[in-house]
Each structure stands twice: as C-alpha cells, then as structure tokens.
Coordinates of C-alpha atoms in Angstrom, one line a residue:
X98 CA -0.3 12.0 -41.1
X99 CA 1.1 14.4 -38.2
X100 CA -2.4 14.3 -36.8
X101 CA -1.9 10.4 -36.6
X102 CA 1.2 10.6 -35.3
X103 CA 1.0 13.4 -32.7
X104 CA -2.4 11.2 -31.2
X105 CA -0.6 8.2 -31.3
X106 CA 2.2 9.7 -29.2
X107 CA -0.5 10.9 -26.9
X108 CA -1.7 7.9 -26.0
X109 CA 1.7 6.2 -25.4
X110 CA 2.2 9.2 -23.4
X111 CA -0.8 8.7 -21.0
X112 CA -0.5 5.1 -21.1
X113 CA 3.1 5.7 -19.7
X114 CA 1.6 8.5 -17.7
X115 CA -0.6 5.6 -15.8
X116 CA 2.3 3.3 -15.3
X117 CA 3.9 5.7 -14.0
X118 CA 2.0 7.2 -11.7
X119 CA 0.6 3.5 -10.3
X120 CA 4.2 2.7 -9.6
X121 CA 5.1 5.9 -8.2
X122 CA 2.1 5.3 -5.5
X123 CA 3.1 1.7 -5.2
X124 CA 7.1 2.4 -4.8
X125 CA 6.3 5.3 -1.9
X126 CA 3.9 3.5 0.3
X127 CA 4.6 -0.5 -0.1
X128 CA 7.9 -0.9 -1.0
X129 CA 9.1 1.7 0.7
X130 CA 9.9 0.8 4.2
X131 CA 8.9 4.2 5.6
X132 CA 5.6 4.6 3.7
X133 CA 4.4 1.2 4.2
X134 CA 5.0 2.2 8.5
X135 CA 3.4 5.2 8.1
X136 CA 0.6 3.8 6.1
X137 CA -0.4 0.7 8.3
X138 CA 0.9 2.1 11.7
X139 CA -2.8 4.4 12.6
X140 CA -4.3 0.6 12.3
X141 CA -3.2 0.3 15.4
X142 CA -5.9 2.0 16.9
X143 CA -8.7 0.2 15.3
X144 CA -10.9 -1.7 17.7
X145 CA -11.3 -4.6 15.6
X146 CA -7.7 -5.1 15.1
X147 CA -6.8 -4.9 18.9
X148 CA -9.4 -7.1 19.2
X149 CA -8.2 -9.6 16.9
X150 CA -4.3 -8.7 18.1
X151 CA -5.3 -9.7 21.5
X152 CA -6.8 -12.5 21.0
X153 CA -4.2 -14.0 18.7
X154 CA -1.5 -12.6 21.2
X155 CA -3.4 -14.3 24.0
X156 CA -3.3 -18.0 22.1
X157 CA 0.6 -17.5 21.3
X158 CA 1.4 -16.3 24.8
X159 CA -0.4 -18.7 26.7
X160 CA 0.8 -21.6 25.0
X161 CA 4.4 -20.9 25.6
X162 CA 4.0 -20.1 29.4
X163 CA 5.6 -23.7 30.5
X164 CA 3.1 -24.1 33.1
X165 CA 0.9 -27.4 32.7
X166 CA -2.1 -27.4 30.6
X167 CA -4.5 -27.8 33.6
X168 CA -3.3 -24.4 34.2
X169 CA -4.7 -22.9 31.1
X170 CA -7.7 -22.1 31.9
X171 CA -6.0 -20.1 34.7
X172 CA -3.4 -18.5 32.9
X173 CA -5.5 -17.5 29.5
X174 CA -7.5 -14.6 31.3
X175 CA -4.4 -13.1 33.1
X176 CA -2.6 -13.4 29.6
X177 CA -5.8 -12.0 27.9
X178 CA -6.1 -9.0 29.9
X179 CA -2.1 -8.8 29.8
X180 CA -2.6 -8.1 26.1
X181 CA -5.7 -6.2 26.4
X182 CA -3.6 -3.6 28.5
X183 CA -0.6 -3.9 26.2
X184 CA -2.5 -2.8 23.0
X185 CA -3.4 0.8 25.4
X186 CA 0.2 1.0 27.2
X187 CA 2.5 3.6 26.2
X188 CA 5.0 1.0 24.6
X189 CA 2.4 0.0 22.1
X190 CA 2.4 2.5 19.3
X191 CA 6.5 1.9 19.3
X192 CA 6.3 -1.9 19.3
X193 CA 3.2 -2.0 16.7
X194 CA 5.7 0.4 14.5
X195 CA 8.5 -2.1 15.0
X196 CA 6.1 -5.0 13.9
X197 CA 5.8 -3.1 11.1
X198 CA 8.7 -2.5 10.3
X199 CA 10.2 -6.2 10.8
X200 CA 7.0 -7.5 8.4
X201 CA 8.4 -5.4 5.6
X202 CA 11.9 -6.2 5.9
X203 CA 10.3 -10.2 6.0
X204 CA 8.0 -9.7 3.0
X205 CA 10.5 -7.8 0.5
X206 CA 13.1 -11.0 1.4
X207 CA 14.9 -12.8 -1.0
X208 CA 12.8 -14.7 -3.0
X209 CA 12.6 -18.5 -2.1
X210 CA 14.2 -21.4 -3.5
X211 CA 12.1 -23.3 -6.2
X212 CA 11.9 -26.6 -4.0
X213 CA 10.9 -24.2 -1.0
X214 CA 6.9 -23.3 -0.9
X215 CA 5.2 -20.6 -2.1
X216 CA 4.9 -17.7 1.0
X217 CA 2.3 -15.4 2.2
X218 CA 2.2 -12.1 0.1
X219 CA 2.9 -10.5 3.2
X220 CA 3.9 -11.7 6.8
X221 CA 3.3 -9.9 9.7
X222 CA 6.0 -10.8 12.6
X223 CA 4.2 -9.4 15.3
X224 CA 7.6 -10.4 17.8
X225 CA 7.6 -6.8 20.1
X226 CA 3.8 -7.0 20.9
X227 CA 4.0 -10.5 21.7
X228 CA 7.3 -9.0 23.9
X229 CA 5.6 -6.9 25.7
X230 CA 2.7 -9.3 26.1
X231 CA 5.1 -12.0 27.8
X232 CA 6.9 -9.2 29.9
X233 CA 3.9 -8.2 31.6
X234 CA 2.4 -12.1 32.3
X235 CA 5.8 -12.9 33.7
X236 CA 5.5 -9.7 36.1
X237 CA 1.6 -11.0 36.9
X238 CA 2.6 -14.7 36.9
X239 CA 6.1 -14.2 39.3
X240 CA 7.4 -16.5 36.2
X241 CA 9.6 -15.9 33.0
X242 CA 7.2 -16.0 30.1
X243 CA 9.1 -17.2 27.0
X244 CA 8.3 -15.7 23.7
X245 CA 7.1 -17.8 20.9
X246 CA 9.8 -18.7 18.6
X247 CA 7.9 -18.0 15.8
X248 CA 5.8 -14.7 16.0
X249 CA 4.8 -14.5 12.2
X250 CA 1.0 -14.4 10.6
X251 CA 0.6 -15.2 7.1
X252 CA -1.8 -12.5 5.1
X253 CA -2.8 -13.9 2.1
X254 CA -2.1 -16.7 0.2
X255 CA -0.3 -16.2 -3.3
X256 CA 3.6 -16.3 -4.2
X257 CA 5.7 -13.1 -2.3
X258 CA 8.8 -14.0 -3.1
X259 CA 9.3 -13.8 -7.3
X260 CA 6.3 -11.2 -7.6
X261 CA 6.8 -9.0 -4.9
X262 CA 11.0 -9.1 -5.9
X263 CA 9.6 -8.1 -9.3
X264 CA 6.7 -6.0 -8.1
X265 CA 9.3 -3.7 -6.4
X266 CA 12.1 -3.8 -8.9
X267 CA 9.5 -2.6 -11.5
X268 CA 7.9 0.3 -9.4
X269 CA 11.3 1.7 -9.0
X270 CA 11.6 2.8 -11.9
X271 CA 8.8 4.8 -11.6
X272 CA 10.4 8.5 -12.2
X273 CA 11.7 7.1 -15.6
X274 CA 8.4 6.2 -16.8
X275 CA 6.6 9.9 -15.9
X276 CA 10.1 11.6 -17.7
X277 CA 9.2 9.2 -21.0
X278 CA 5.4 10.2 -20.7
X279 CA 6.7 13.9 -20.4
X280 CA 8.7 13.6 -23.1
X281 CA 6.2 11.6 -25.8
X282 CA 3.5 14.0 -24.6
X283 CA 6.3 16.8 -26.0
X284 CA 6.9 15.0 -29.1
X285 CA 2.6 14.9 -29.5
X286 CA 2.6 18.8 -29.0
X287 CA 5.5 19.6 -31.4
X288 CA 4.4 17.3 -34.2
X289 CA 0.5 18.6 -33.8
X290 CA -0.6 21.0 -36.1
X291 CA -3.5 22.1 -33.6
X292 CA -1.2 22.2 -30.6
X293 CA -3.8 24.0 -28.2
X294 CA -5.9 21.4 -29.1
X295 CA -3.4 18.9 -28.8
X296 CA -2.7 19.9 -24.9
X297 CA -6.3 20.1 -23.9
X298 CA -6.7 16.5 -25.0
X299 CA -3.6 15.3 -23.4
X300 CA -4.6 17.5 -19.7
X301 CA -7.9 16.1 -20.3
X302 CA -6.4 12.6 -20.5
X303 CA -4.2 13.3 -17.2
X304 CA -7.4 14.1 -15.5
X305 CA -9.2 11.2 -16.7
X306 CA -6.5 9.3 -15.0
X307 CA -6.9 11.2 -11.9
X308 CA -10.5 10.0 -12.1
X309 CA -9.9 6.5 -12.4
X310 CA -7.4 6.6 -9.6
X311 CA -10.2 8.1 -7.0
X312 CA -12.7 5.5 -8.4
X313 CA -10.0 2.6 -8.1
X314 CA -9.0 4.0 -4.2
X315 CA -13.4 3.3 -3.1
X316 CA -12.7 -0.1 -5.3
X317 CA -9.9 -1.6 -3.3
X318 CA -12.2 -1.8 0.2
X319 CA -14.1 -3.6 -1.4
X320 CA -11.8 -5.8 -3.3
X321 CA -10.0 -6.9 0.0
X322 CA -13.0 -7.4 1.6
X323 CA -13.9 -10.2 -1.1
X324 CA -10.2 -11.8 -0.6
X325 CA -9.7 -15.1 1.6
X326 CA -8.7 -14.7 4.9
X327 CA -6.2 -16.9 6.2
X328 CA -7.3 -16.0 10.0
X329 CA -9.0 -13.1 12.3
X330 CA -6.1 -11.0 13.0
X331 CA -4.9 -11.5 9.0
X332 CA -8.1 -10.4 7.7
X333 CA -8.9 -7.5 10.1
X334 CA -5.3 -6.2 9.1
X335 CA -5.8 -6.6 5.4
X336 CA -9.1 -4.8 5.0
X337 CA -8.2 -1.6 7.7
X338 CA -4.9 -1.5 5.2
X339 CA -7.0 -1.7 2.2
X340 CA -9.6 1.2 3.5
X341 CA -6.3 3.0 4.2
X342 CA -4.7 2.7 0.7
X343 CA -8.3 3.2 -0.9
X344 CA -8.1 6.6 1.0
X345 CA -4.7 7.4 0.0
X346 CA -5.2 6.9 -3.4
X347 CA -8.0 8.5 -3.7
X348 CA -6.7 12.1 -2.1
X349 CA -3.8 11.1 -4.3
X350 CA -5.5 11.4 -7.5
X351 CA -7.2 15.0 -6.7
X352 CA -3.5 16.7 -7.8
X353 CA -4.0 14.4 -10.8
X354 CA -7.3 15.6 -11.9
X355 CA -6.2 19.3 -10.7
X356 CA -3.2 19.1 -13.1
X357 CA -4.6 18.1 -16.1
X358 CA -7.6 20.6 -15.8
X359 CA -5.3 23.5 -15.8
X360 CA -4.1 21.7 -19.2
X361 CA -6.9 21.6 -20.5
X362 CA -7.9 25.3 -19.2
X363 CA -4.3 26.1 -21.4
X364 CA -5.0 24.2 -24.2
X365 CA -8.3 25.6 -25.0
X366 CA -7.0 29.6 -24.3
X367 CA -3.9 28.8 -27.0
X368 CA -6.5 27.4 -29.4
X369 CA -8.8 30.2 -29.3
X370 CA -6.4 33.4 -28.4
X371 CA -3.4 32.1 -30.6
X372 CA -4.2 29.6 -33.0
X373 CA -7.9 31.2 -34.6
X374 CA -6.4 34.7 -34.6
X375 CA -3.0 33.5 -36.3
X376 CA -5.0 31.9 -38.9
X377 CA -7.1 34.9 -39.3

C-alpha cells in the first residue's frame, strides 16, 4: 500500500512539476512585459521582417501623406526608401522596443465586452516606427506627414481578451505549483519504503520533462509556421518569435534534464551505499 501511495504522489508531483515549469516559462517571457521585449526585440534585425516592416510602413505612410492620389506613385518610393533607412537608423532599435512594448500593454488589455468582437491574440501597434517613418518623408517631402491614426496589425486570429486574461492570471501562479510539486515529491520519498529508489524515479521523471521541453522548443517553429497568417508583416513576426521561443525553451530545458540526472545519480548511490548495506 505505501508503494501505491508513494508512486501516486510521484506522479501528481511531476505532473505539477510540468505545470509548473510551463507556466513559469510562459509567466517570464509572454506575460511579462520585460521578457516578452527582450524576447521579440533581436527580431528586429531579421531581413525578412524589415522587409515586410517596410513595406507595410510604406502602404500606411503613404496613404496618410494628404497629397492627391496622382501623387502616389511619386510619393510611394521616397516613403519606401524613407522606411528602408528607418529600419537601419540609430532610432530604430529604441522605437522597435517601444512597439514592443505598446503591443504588450494592448494584448494583456481588459478583456472585451461580450457584444464587442473577438480580437487578435496579439496586436502589434507599430506607432514609433511608423513616427519615425512620417518624420523623415516630411523632412524629404518639405510637408508635415501625419501619422496613421491607427498603427495596429492583428497577429492571429482567435479570442485575446478572456484567454489571454486567464492565460496570464493562471501562469502566475506558477511558483506555487513547483512549491506543491516539491512538496508531494517529499511526501513520495517519506512514505517509500525504497526511498533511493524512489528519488531516482522522480529525477528521472524531472529529466524526462526536460526532454520533452527541448523536443516541444524544435516543435513550435514548425507549429507557427503551419498557423494562418493574417498578412506579411503578421506572419514574418509570428514565425521569427516562434523560432525564438522554440530556442528559448529548448536551452531552458537543459537545467531540467541536468537537475533530474543528478537525482537520479543520488538516488541510485542511497539505494546501493545505504539501503542494500542496511538491509545486510
């Protein structure tokens, strides 16, 4: 009966363990403001998103210069290399960080009204780009580029507000769960009668975890790159912050795995040094 008892409490424990440690990634790099900056801001060096960034700046801009439309035609190159030079100025890496930082604070709102529609997951408001975009036209142009009034771009296409609202106020919690998966894996050790074997099972659990997690980090590429798009610059920015997360996760999980060896490395010394030679 304690043998039942002590593996059942070692499974709740690494099932807890998992919880855990997906919300603690989730918490530190989504839903926190900072980690979710820090995360998606080295995207904005990637040549296929300045690509996309400029073009989708160059459409916004252009259509808010006030000039006629015969114009267009004019105007769209000067705004096009505008942007092009923006996305290599020295005010870029700032304003991209800003954009960041703006879409977070927009994607974490309050959730919406049930008459209202359904949002983006996530909403990139790409306002100080489009800034610095509109500041350098009206320097070309001799004229005082407006910007847009609306600078957003929906990424993705399910409900933010009710399951990210939830999404985040689960996660937080996220140190609770590892302390309960601490303390069931205890209760699993103290109510085992082969302890040492006990704790190489539970470390070897842990790293099986940690295995999973670097396997689930090279699946989430490929998982965004299957998703709808909902336009260029949207899906260019989705799948760099997939590869980036993928990455994360996966150098993330090598602790893991590192962890519950040396449990296992534990385990199996106690079973063989202490255990066999007390029962001898």
């Amino acid at each position: 009966m304690r043998t039942l008892v002590s593996a059942l409490l070692a499974l709740l424990a690494l099932a807890v363990a998992a919880a855990g440690l997906t919300s603690a990634w989730i918490d530190e790099n989504l839903v926190e403001e900072s980690g979710f900056v820090a995360l998606a801001a080295p995207l904005a060096d990637d040549a296929d998103f300045q690509a996309a960034l400029t073009d989708s700046l160059a459409q916004e801009v252009t259509a808010t210069t006030g000039l006629p439309e015969q114009f267009d035609s004019f105007v769209e190159p000067l705004v096009r290399d505008a942007a092009g030079a923006v996305t290599g100025s020295s005010g870029y890496p700032a304003a991209w960080r800003e954009t960041l930082r703006l879409s977070h604070a927009f994607t974490f709102a309050q959730a919406p009204e049930p008459s209202e529609l359904a949002p983006a997951i996530l909403t990139l408001d790409v306002g100080p780009v489009v800034g610095l975009v509109a500041e350098s036209v009206s320097e070309s142009l001799g004229v005082d580029v407006p910007v847009p009034e609306d600078t957003t771009i929906d990424v993705g296409s399910i409900e933010r507000g009710g399951l990210l609202s939830g999404l985040a106020d689960g996660v937080q919690s996220w140190r609770l769960y590892l302390a309960g998966a601490g303390v069931l894996a205890l209760l699993a050790l103290v109510i085992a009668r082969r302890r040492g074997t006990t704790l190489a099972l539970l470390g070897f659990g842990v790293a099986g975890l940690g295995v999973i997690g670097h396997f689930a980090g090279e699946w989430v590429p490929g998982i965004a790159a299957r998703a709808p798009g909902t336009s260029a610059i949207a899906d260019v920015f989705i799948r760099g912050l997939a590869e980036r997360a993928g990455s994360d996760i996966a150098g993330s999980s090598v602790p893991v795995i590192v962890a519950g060896s040396i449990a296992v490395v534990i385990g199996v010394v106690f079973r063989i040094g202490f255990e066999r030679r007390r029962r001898a």
